[in-house]
CSV table of C-alpha atoms in Angstrom, one decimal:
chain,number,residue,atom,x,y,z
A,438,UNK,CA,-94.6,-40.0,-44.8
A,439,UNK,CA,-96.9,-36.3,-43.8
A,440,UNK,CA,-95.4,-33.6,-45.0
A,441,UNK,CA,-96.9,-30.3,-44.0
A,442,UNK,CA,-94.8,-28.3,-46.0
A,443,UNK,CA,-96.6,-24.6,-44.5
A,444,UNK,CA,-97.1,-25.6,-41.4
A,445,UNK,CA,-94.9,-23.1,-39.0
A,446,UNK,CA,-95.3,-25.2,-35.5
A,447,UNK,CA,-95.1,-22.5,-32.8
A,448,UNK,CA,-95.9,-25.6,-29.1
A,449,UNK,CA,-95.6,-28.8,-28.7
A,450,UNK,CA,-96.4,-30.7,-26.3
A,451,UNK,CA,-97.1,-34.3,-26.2
A,452,UNK,CA,-99.7,-35.9,-23.8
A,453,UNK,CA,-101.1,-39.8,-23.2
A,454,UNK,CA,-98.6,-40.7,-26.1
A,455,UNK,CA,-99.2,-38.2,-28.5
A,456,UNK,CA,-97.5,-36.1,-29.5
A,457,UNK,CA,-99.6,-31.8,-30.1
A,458,UNK,CA,-98.1,-29.6,-32.2
A,459,UNK,CA,-100.3,-25.7,-32.7
A,460,UNK,CA,-99.7,-23.9,-35.7
A,461,UNK,CA,-99.4,-20.6,-36.4
A,462,UNK,CA,-102.3,-20.2,-38.9
A,463,UNK,CA,-104.4,-22.4,-36.1
A,464,UNK,CA,-104.1,-26.1,-36.6
A,465,UNK,CA,-103.4,-28.2,-33.9
A,466,UNK,CA,-102.1,-31.4,-35.2
A,467,UNK,CA,-102.0,-34.4,-33.2
A,468,UNK,CA,-100.2,-38.1,-34.5
A,469,UNK,CA,-98.8,-40.8,-32.1
A,470,UNK,CA,-94.9,-40.9,-31.1
A,471,UNK,CA,-94.4,-42.5,-34.2
A,472,UNK,CA,-95.3,-39.8,-36.7
A,473,UNK,CA,-98.3,-41.4,-37.9
A,474,UNK,CA,-102.3,-41.0,-38.0
A,475,UNK,CA,-102.4,-37.2,-37.8
A,476,UNK,CA,-105.4,-35.1,-37.4
A,477,UNK,CA,-105.6,-32.0,-38.0
A,478,UNK,CA,-108.4,-29.1,-36.0
A,479,UNK,CA,-108.5,-25.9,-37.5
A,480,UNK,CA,-108.7,-23.7,-33.9
A,481,UNK,CA,-109.0,-20.1,-35.5
A,482,UNK,CA,-109.9,-19.1,-32.0
A,483,UNK,CA,-106.2,-19.4,-30.8
A,484,UNK,CA,-105.0,-17.8,-33.3
A,485,UNK,CA,-103.5,-15.1,-31.8
A,486,UNK,CA,-104.2,-15.2,-28.4
A,487,UNK,CA,-102.2,-15.6,-25.5
A,488,UNK,CA,-102.1,-19.9,-25.1
A,489,UNK,CA,-99.9,-22.8,-24.1
A,490,UNK,CA,-99.6,-26.0,-23.3
A,491,UNK,CA,-99.9,-28.3,-20.1
A,492,UNK,CA,-101.7,-31.3,-18.0
A,493,UNK,CA,-102.8,-32.6,-20.8
A,494,UNK,CA,-104.5,-29.3,-21.8
A,495,UNK,CA,-104.2,-26.6,-24.1
A,496,UNK,CA,-105.1,-23.3,-23.0
A,497,UNK,CA,-105.7,-20.1,-25.2
A,498,UNK,CA,-107.1,-17.1,-24.3
A,499,UNK,CA,-110.2,-17.7,-21.8
A,500,UNK,CA,-110.5,-21.3,-23.2
A,501,UNK,CA,-109.0,-24.7,-21.8
A,502,UNK,CA,-108.6,-28.2,-24.5
A,503,UNK,CA,-108.4,-31.0,-22.8
A,504,UNK,CA,-106.3,-32.8,-25.1
A,505,UNK,CA,-107.3,-36.5,-25.5
């Protein structure tokens, strides 16, 4: 079991058999659909930017990140 005690989830998307969650303080969490094997990526430049997920991509500000 993986706990993210202080995480505030603001966006989520399922793509390519993975759950992607963007956290309010700038972290992108990727885990399989069994909710294990979590990977955490720091995206500090995405904080306070307009953002959304769709079509296998995470859009924030004027940037596009491919969800793999």
